[in-house]
Amino acid sequence: MGCRTGFYLILSGDYKSKDIVDLLIEMYKFIANFEGDVPGAAARDCGNYLDMNLPMAKYIANKFLNEVLLNVNEKNLNYPEN
């Protein structure tokens, strides 16, 4: 499975969406505030290493954090019924 297939959060147990909001907030804060070298951002580690853009990743993480995660409501926690 390549890195462009997405990112996965695997949990064991019976969780509702709202149960993991704090975990997601912590994760997105980590990304938004990350400093240093991006893990795997070298030719020997990743065939698409030139696509890695830390400033843009931080921008998008901060945007999602502020626009969605810090303002979570039922619409964000459940798939639509129809």
PDB file of N, CA and C in Angstrom:
ATOM      1  N   MET A   1       0.851  -1.166   0.000  1.00  0.00           N
ATOM      2  CA  MET A   1       0.000   0.000   0.000  1.00  0.00           C
ATOM      3  C   MET A   1       0.901   1.234   0.000  1.00  0.00           C
ATOM      4  N   GLY A   2       0.712   2.093  -0.944  1.00  0.00           N
ATOM      5  CA  GLY A   2       1.532   3.295  -1.036  1.00  0.00           C
ATOM      6  C   GLY A   2       1.010   4.422  -0.179  1.00  0.00           C
ATOM      7  N   CYS A   3       1.863   5.404   0.047  1.00  0.00           N
ATOM      8  CA  CYS A   3       1.484   6.518   0.918  1.00  0.00           C
ATOM      9  C   CYS A   3       0.390   7.380   0.301  1.00  0.00           C
ATOM     10  N   ARG A   4       0.191   7.298  -0.990  1.00  0.00           N
ATOM     11  CA  ARG A   4      -0.860   8.102  -1.619  1.00  0.00           C
ATOM     12  C   ARG A   4      -2.240   7.474  -1.502  1.00  0.00           C
ATOM     13  N   THR A   5      -2.326   6.337  -0.870  1.00  0.00           N
ATOM     14  CA  THR A   5      -3.634   5.708  -0.691  1.00  0.00           C
ATOM     15  C   THR A   5      -4.385   6.332   0.477  1.00  0.00           C
ATOM     16  N   GLY A   6      -3.727   7.104   1.297  1.00  0.00           N
ATOM     17  CA  GLY A   6      -4.373   7.750   2.425  1.00  0.00           C
ATOM     18  C   GLY A   6      -3.692   7.413   3.730  1.00  0.00           C
ATOM     19  N   PHE A   7      -4.288   7.912   4.775  1.00  0.00           N
ATOM     20  CA  PHE A   7      -3.761   7.685   6.113  1.00  0.00           C
ATOM     21  C   PHE A   7      -4.846   7.007   6.926  1.00  0.00           C
ATOM     22  N   TYR A   8      -4.433   6.166   7.841  1.00  0.00           N
ATOM     23  CA  TYR A   8      -5.385   5.344   8.557  1.00  0.00           C
ATOM     24  C   TYR A   8      -5.212   5.503  10.058  1.00  0.00           C
ATOM     25  N   LEU A   9      -6.326   5.519  10.740  1.00  0.00           N
ATOM     26  CA  LEU A   9      -6.346   5.483  12.195  1.00  0.00           C
ATOM     27  C   LEU A   9      -7.097   4.210  12.565  1.00  0.00           C
ATOM     28  N   ILE A  10      -6.389   3.272  13.133  1.00  0.00           N
ATOM     29  CA  ILE A  10      -6.992   1.989  13.473  1.00  0.00           C
ATOM     30  C   ILE A  10      -7.166   1.920  14.988  1.00  0.00           C
ATOM     31  N   LEU A  11      -8.402   1.716  15.407  1.00  0.00           N
ATOM     32  CA  LEU A  11      -8.730   1.640  16.825  1.00  0.00           C
ATOM     33  C   LEU A  11      -9.374   0.299  17.123  1.00  0.00           C
ATOM     34  N   SER A  12      -9.196  -0.165  18.326  1.00  0.00           N
ATOM     35  CA  SER A  12      -9.838  -1.393  18.768  1.00  0.00           C
ATOM     36  C   SER A  12     -10.861  -1.025  19.830  1.00  0.00           C
ATOM     37  N   GLY A  13     -12.069  -1.470  19.646  1.00  0.00           N
ATOM     38  CA  GLY A  13     -13.117  -1.169  20.612  1.00  0.00           C
ATOM     39  C   GLY A  13     -14.360  -0.656  19.917  1.00  0.00           C
ATOM     40  N   ASP A  14     -15.316  -0.247  20.698  1.00  0.00           N
ATOM     41  CA  ASP A  14     -16.587   0.242  20.176  1.00  0.00           C
ATOM     42  C   ASP A  14     -16.653   1.749  20.402  1.00  0.00           C
ATOM     43  N   TYR A  15     -16.208   2.503  19.410  1.00  0.00           N
ATOM     44  CA  TYR A  15     -16.143   3.955  19.530  1.00  0.00           C
ATOM     45  C   TYR A  15     -17.202   4.622  18.673  1.00  0.00           C
ATOM     46  N   LYS A  16     -17.705   5.714  19.146  1.00  0.00           N
ATOM     47  CA  LYS A  16     -18.542   6.614  18.361  1.00  0.00           C
ATOM     48  C   LYS A  16     -17.620   7.721  17.856  1.00  0.00           C
ATOM     49  N   SER A  17     -18.030   8.411  16.816  1.00  0.00           N
ATOM     50  CA  SER A  17     -17.197   9.478  16.251  1.00  0.00           C
ATOM     51  C   SER A  17     -16.769  10.487  17.312  1.00  0.00           C
ATOM     52  N   LYS A  18     -17.699  10.881  18.174  1.00  0.00           N
ATOM     53  CA  LYS A  18     -17.377  11.901  19.179  1.00  0.00           C
ATOM     54  C   LYS A  18     -16.327  11.424  20.180  1.00  0.00           C
ATOM     55  N   ASP A  19     -16.172  10.099  20.316  1.00  0.00           N
ATOM     56  CA  ASP A  19     -15.199   9.549  21.260  1.00  0.00           C
ATOM     57  C   ASP A  19     -13.757   9.824  20.863  1.00  0.00           C
ATOM     58  N   ILE A  20     -13.505  10.075  19.586  1.00  0.00           N
ATOM     59  CA  ILE A  20     -12.122  10.259  19.135  1.00  0.00           C
ATOM     60  C   ILE A  20     -11.804  11.692  18.718  1.00  0.00           C
ATOM     61  N   VAL A  21     -12.733  12.618  18.942  1.00  0.00           N
ATOM     62  CA  VAL A  21     -12.497  14.014  18.559  1.00  0.00           C
ATOM     63  C   VAL A  21     -11.255  14.569  19.250  1.00  0.00           C
ATOM     64  N   ASP A  22     -11.088  14.326  20.541  1.00  0.00           N
ATOM     65  CA  ASP A  22      -9.915  14.851  21.251  1.00  0.00           C
ATOM     66  C   ASP A  22      -8.615  14.294  20.676  1.00  0.00           C
ATOM     67  N   LEU A  23      -8.618  13.034  20.286  1.00  0.00           N
ATOM     68  CA  LEU A  23      -7.445  12.427  19.660  1.00  0.00           C
ATOM     69  C   LEU A  23      -7.133  13.109  18.326  1.00  0.00           C
ATOM     70  N   LEU A  24      -8.162  13.375  17.529  1.00  0.00           N
ATOM     71  CA  LEU A  24      -7.963  14.049  16.247  1.00  0.00           C
ATOM     72  C   LEU A  24      -7.462  15.476  16.440  1.00  0.00           C
ATOM     73  N   ILE A  25      -7.989  16.169  17.429  1.00  0.00           N
ATOM     74  CA  ILE A  25      -7.526  17.529  17.717  1.00  0.00           C
ATOM     75  C   ILE A  25      -6.048  17.511  18.074  1.00  0.00           C
ATOM     76  N   GLU A  26      -5.657  16.583  18.929  1.00  0.00           N
ATOM     77  CA  GLU A  26      -4.247  16.464  19.317  1.00  0.00           C
ATOM     78  C   GLU A  26      -3.367  16.184  18.094  1.00  0.00           C
ATOM     79  N   MET A  27      -3.818  15.304  17.222  1.00  0.00           N
ATOM     80  CA  MET A  27      -3.052  14.951  16.028  1.00  0.00           C
ATOM     81  C   MET A  27      -2.913  16.146  15.085  1.00  0.00           C
ATOM     82  N   TYR A  28      -3.994  16.868  14.852  1.00  0.00           N
ATOM     83  CA  TYR A  28      -3.937  18.007  13.936  1.00  0.00           C
ATOM     84  C   TYR A  28      -3.142  19.167  14.524  1.00  0.00           C
ATOM     85  N   LYS A  29      -3.168  19.341  15.822  1.00  0.00           N
ATOM     86  CA  LYS A  29      -2.312  20.352  16.453  1.00  0.00           C
ATOM     87  C   LYS A  29      -0.844  19.989  16.260  1.00  0.00           C
ATOM     88  N   PHE A  30      -0.516  18.710  16.395  1.00  0.00           N
ATOM     89  CA  PHE A  30       0.855  18.250  16.182  1.00  0.00           C
ATOM     90  C   PHE A  30       1.307  18.589  14.764  1.00  0.00           C
ATOM     91  N   ILE A  31       0.470  18.297  13.777  1.00  0.00           N
ATOM     92  CA  ILE A  31       0.820  18.582  12.382  1.00  0.00           C
ATOM     93  C   ILE A  31       0.933  20.086  12.158  1.00  0.00           C
ATOM     94  N   ALA A  32      -0.027  20.849  12.650  1.00  0.00           N
ATOM     95  CA  ALA A  32      -0.040  22.300  12.433  1.00  0.00           C
ATOM     96  C   ALA A  32       1.166  22.990  13.052  1.00  0.00           C
ATOM     97  N   ASN A  33       1.734  22.409  14.098  1.00  0.00           N
ATOM     98  CA  ASN A  33       2.864  23.029  14.797  1.00  0.00           C
ATOM     99  C   ASN A  33       4.190  22.323  14.549  1.00  0.00           C
ATOM    100  N   PHE A  34       4.214  21.362  13.637  1.00  0.00           N
ATOM    101  CA  PHE A  34       5.419  20.565  13.402  1.00  0.00           C
ATOM    102  C   PHE A  34       6.558  21.430  12.881  1.00  0.00           C
ATOM    103  N   GLU A  35       7.730  21.209  13.422  1.00  0.00           N
ATOM    104  CA  GLU A  35       8.957  21.869  12.964  1.00  0.00           C
ATOM    105  C   GLU A  35       9.992  20.790  12.711  1.00  0.00           C
ATOM    106  N   GLY A  36      10.845  21.020  11.744  1.00  0.00           N
ATOM    107  CA  GLY A  36      11.917  20.065  11.481  1.00  0.00           C
ATOM    108  C   GLY A  36      11.736  19.356  10.160  1.00  0.00           C
ATOM    109  N   ASP A  37      12.512  18.309   9.976  1.00  0.00           N
ATOM    110  CA  ASP A  37      12.460  17.534   8.746  1.00  0.00           C
ATOM    111  C   ASP A  37      11.227  16.639   8.733  1.00  0.00           C
ATOM    112  N   VAL A  38      10.586  16.578   7.582  1.00  0.00           N
ATOM    113  CA  VAL A  38       9.426  15.706   7.424  1.00  0.00           C
ATOM    114  C   VAL A  38       9.922  14.268   7.326  1.00  0.00           C
ATOM    115  N   PRO A  39       9.433  13.381   8.172  1.00  0.00           N
ATOM    116  CA  PRO A  39       9.861  11.980   8.095  1.00  0.00           C
ATOM    117  C   PRO A  39       9.564  11.390   6.714  1.00  0.00           C
ATOM    118  N   GLY A  40      10.541  10.729   6.138  1.00  0.00           N
ATOM    119  CA  GLY A  40      10.360  10.080   4.849  1.00  0.00           C
ATOM    120  C   GLY A  40      10.471  10.982   3.643  1.00  0.00           C
ATOM    121  N   ALA A  41      10.847  12.243   3.842  1.00  0.00           N
ATOM    122  CA  ALA A  41      10.917  13.197   2.725  1.00  0.00           C
ATOM    123  C   ALA A  41      12.285  13.176   2.063  1.00  0.00           C
ATOM    124  N   ALA A  42      12.711  12.004   1.646  1.00  0.00           N
ATOM    125  CA  ALA A  42      13.988  11.844   0.952  1.00  0.00           C
ATOM    126  C   ALA A  42      13.805  10.812  -0.151  1.00  0.00           C
ATOM    127  N   ALA A  43      14.603  10.934  -1.191  1.00  0.00           N
ATOM    128  CA  ALA A  43      14.483  10.028  -2.335  1.00  0.00           C
ATOM    129  C   ALA A  43      14.618   8.565  -1.920  1.00  0.00           C
ATOM    130  N   ARG A  44      15.459   8.280  -0.943  1.00  0.00           N
ATOM    131  CA  ARG A  44      15.648   6.885  -0.525  1.00  0.00           C
ATOM    132  C   ARG A  44      14.440   6.331   0.224  1.00  0.00           C
ATOM    133  N   ASP A  45      13.564   7.214   0.721  1.00  0.00           N
ATOM    134  CA  ASP A  45      12.410   6.786   1.508  1.00  0.00           C
ATOM    135  C   ASP A  45      11.093   6.800   0.745  1.00  0.00           C
ATOM    136  N   CYS A  46      10.997   7.664  -0.269  1.00  0.00           N
ATOM    137  CA  CYS A  46       9.700   7.875  -0.917  1.00  0.00           C
ATOM    138  C   CYS A  46       9.889   8.290  -2.368  1.00  0.00           C
ATOM    139  N   GLY A  47       9.200   7.615  -3.263  1.00  0.00           N
ATOM    140  CA  GLY A  47       9.274   7.963  -4.680  1.00  0.00           C
ATOM    141  C   GLY A  47       8.644   9.302  -4.998  1.00  0.00           C
ATOM    142  N   ASN A  48       7.804   9.811  -4.109  1.00  0.00           N
ATOM    143  CA  ASN A  48       7.133  11.098  -4.321  1.00  0.00           C
ATOM    144  C   ASN A  48       7.611  12.152  -3.327  1.00  0.00           C
ATOM    145  N   TYR A  49       8.845  12.030  -2.885  1.00  0.00           N
ATOM    146  CA  TYR A  49       9.351  12.915  -1.839  1.00  0.00           C
ATOM    147  C   TYR A  49       9.312  14.385  -2.234  1.00  0.00           C
ATOM    148  N   LEU A  50       9.385  14.690  -3.528  1.00  0.00           N
ATOM    149  CA  LEU A  50       9.364  16.090  -3.958  1.00  0.00           C
ATOM    150  C   LEU A  50       7.989  16.728  -3.775  1.00  0.00           C
ATOM    151  N   ASP A  51       6.959  15.913  -3.602  1.00  0.00           N
ATOM    152  CA  ASP A  51       5.609  16.438  -3.397  1.00  0.00           C
ATOM    153  C   ASP A  51       5.361  16.898  -1.963  1.00  0.00           C
ATOM    154  N   MET A  52       6.246  16.568  -1.055  1.00  0.00           N
ATOM    155  CA  MET A  52       6.027  16.907   0.354  1.00  0.00           C
ATOM    156  C   MET A  52       6.250  18.399   0.573  1.00  0.00           C
ATOM    157  N   ASN A  53       5.285  19.013   1.243  1.00  0.00           N
ATOM    158  CA  ASN A  53       5.291  20.455   1.419  1.00  0.00           C
ATOM    159  C   ASN A  53       4.849  20.755   2.852  1.00  0.00           C
ATOM    160  N   LEU A  54       5.793  20.912   3.749  1.00  0.00           N
ATOM    161  CA  LEU A  54       5.463  21.123   5.156  1.00  0.00           C
ATOM    162  C   LEU A  54       4.641  22.385   5.391  1.00  0.00           C
ATOM    163  N   PRO A  55       4.985  23.535   4.794  1.00  0.00           N
ATOM    164  CA  PRO A  55       4.147  24.713   5.033  1.00  0.00           C
ATOM    165  C   PRO A  55       2.686  24.502   4.614  1.00  0.00           C
ATOM    166  N   MET A  56       2.457  23.824   3.495  1.00  0.00           N
ATOM    167  CA  MET A  56       1.079  23.582   3.062  1.00  0.00           C
ATOM    168  C   MET A  56       0.390  22.573   3.975  1.00  0.00           C
ATOM    169  N   ALA A  57       1.096  21.540   4.400  1.00  0.00           N
ATOM    170  CA  ALA A  57       0.511  20.567   5.331  1.00  0.00           C
ATOM    171  C   ALA A  57       0.106  21.259   6.632  1.00  0.00           C
ATOM    172  N   LYS A  58       0.952  22.159   7.121  1.00  0.00           N
ATOM    173  CA  LYS A  58       0.644  22.887   8.349  1.00  0.00           C
ATOM    174  C   LYS A  58      -0.565  23.799   8.152  1.00  0.00           C
ATOM    175  N   TYR A  59      -0.626  24.452   6.997  1.00  0.00           N
ATOM    176  CA  TYR A  59      -1.753  25.336   6.686  1.00  0.00           C
ATOM    177  C   TYR A  59      -3.070  24.548   6.657  1.00  0.00           C
ATOM    178  N   ILE A  60      -3.069  23.433   5.930  1.00  0.00           N
ATOM    179  CA  ILE A  60      -4.289  22.625   5.802  1.00  0.00           C
ATOM    180  C   ILE A  60      -4.689  22.024   7.149  1.00  0.00           C
ATOM    181  N   ALA A  61      -3.725  21.540   7.918  1.00  0.00           N
ATOM    182  CA  ALA A  61      -4.030  20.979   9.238  1.00  0.00           C
ATOM    183  C   ALA A  61      -4.639  22.044  10.142  1.00  0.00           C
ATOM    184  N   ASN A  62      -4.075  23.235  10.128  1.00  0.00           N
ATOM    185  CA  ASN A  62      -4.590  24.326  10.953  1.00  0.00           C
ATOM    186  C   ASN A  62      -5.994  24.733  10.509  1.00  0.00           C
ATOM    187  N   LYS A  63      -6.216  24.782   9.211  1.00  0.00           N
ATOM    188  CA  LYS A  63      -7.533  25.140   8.667  1.00  0.00           C
ATOM    189  C   LYS A  63      -8.587  24.112   9.097  1.00  0.00           C
ATOM    190  N   PHE A  64      -8.292  22.816   8.943  1.00  0.00           N
ATOM    191  CA  PHE A  64      -9.236  21.768   9.332  1.00  0.00           C
ATOM    192  C   PHE A  64      -9.464  21.777  10.843  1.00  0.00           C
ATOM    193  N   LEU A  65      -8.407  21.988  11.580  1.00  0.00           N
ATOM    194  CA  LEU A  65      -8.505  22.056  13.036  1.00  0.00           C
ATOM    195  C   LEU A  65      -9.473  23.154  13.454  1.00  0.00           C
ATOM    196  N   ASN A  66      -9.273  24.354  12.920  1.00  0.00           N
ATOM    197  CA  ASN A  66     -10.088  25.500  13.330  1.00  0.00           C
ATOM    198  C   ASN A  66     -11.492  25.512  12.738  1.00  0.00           C
ATOM    199  N   GLU A  67     -11.635  25.059  11.505  1.00  0.00           N
ATOM    200  CA  GLU A  67     -12.946  25.119  10.856  1.00  0.00           C
ATOM    201  C   GLU A  67     -13.837  23.921  11.173  1.00  0.00           C
ATOM    202  N   VAL A  68     -13.235  22.798  11.524  1.00  0.00           N
ATOM    203  CA  VAL A  68     -14.041  21.592  11.753  1.00  0.00           C
ATOM    204  C   VAL A  68     -13.869  21.049  13.171  1.00  0.00           C
ATOM    205  N   LEU A  69     -12.663  20.646  13.513  1.00  0.00           N
ATOM    206  CA  LEU A  69     -12.465  19.916  14.770  1.00  0.00           C
ATOM    207  C   LEU A  69     -12.775  20.729  16.015  1.00  0.00           C
ATOM    208  N   LEU A  70     -12.457  22.012  16.003  1.00  0.00           N
ATOM    209  CA  LEU A  70     -12.732  22.826  17.189  1.00  0.00           C
ATOM    210  C   LEU A  70     -14.172  23.327  17.224  1.00  0.00           C
ATOM    211  N   ASN A  71     -14.945  22.999  16.187  1.00  0.00           N
ATOM    212  CA  ASN A  71     -16.354  23.380  16.106  1.00  0.00           C
ATOM    213  C   ASN A  71     -17.210  22.175  15.727  1.00  0.00           C
ATOM    214  N   VAL A  72     -16.882  21.027  16.267  1.00  0.00           N
ATOM    215  CA  VAL A  72     -17.568  19.790  15.896  1.00  0.00           C
ATOM    216  C   VAL A  72     -19.038  19.854  16.291  1.00  0.00           C
ATOM    217  N   ASN A  73     -19.882  19.364  15.387  1.00  0.00           N
ATOM    218  CA  ASN A  73     -21.305  19.229  15.677  1.00  0.00           C
ATOM    219  C   ASN A  73     -21.788  17.901  15.101  1.00  0.00           C
ATOM    220  N   GLU A  74     -23.039  17.587  15.297  1.00  0.00           N
ATOM    221  CA  GLU A  74     -23.579  16.297  14.850  1.00  0.00           C
ATOM    222  C   GLU A  74     -23.398  16.086  13.350  1.00  0.00           C
ATOM    223  N   LYS A  75     -23.486  17.147  12.569  1.00  0.00           N
ATOM    224  CA  LYS A  75     -23.322  17.034  11.116  1.00  0.00           C
ATOM    225  C   LYS A  75     -21.930  16.509  10.762  1.00  0.00           C
ATOM    226  N   ASN A  76     -20.931  16.890  11.540  1.00  0.00           N
ATOM    227  CA  ASN A  76     -19.563  16.445  11.285  1.00  0.00           C
ATOM    228  C   ASN A  76     -19.291  15.036  11.805  1.00  0.00           C
ATOM    229  N   LEU A  77     -20.132  14.539  12.671  1.00  0.00           N
ATOM    230  CA  LEU A  77     -19.860  13.268  13.338  1.00  0.00           C
ATOM    231  C   LEU A  77     -20.581  12.071  12.737  1.00  0.00           C
ATOM    232  N   ASN A  78     -21.515  12.318  11.844  1.00  0.00           N
ATOM    233  CA  ASN A  78     -22.330  11.235  11.297  1.00  0.00           C
ATOM    234  C   ASN A  78     -22.460  11.353   9.789  1.00  0.00           C
ATOM    235  N   TYR A  79     -22.527  10.208   9.128  1.00  0.00           N
ATOM    236  CA  TYR A  79     -22.796  10.201   7.696  1.00  0.00           C
ATOM    237  C   TYR A  79     -24.252  10.579   7.478  1.00  0.00           C
ATOM    238  N   PRO A  80     -24.556  11.277   6.383  1.00  0.00           N
ATOM    239  CA  PRO A  80     -25.958  11.621   6.095  1.00  0.00           C
ATOM    240  C   PRO A  80     -26.805  10.358   5.938  1.00  0.00           C
ATOM    241  N   GLU A  81     -28.049  10.456   6.319  1.00  0.00           N
ATOM    242  CA  GLU A  81     -28.969   9.316   6.221  1.00  0.00           C
ATOM    243  C   GLU A  81     -29.341   9.008   4.773  1.00  0.00           C
ATOM    244  N   ASN A  82     -29.466  10.012   3.893  1.00  0.00           N
ATOM    245  CA  ASN A  82     -29.855   9.760   2.499  1.00  0.00           C
ATOM    246  C   ASN A  82     -28.767  10.161   1.566  1.00  0.00           C
TER     247      ASN A  82
END
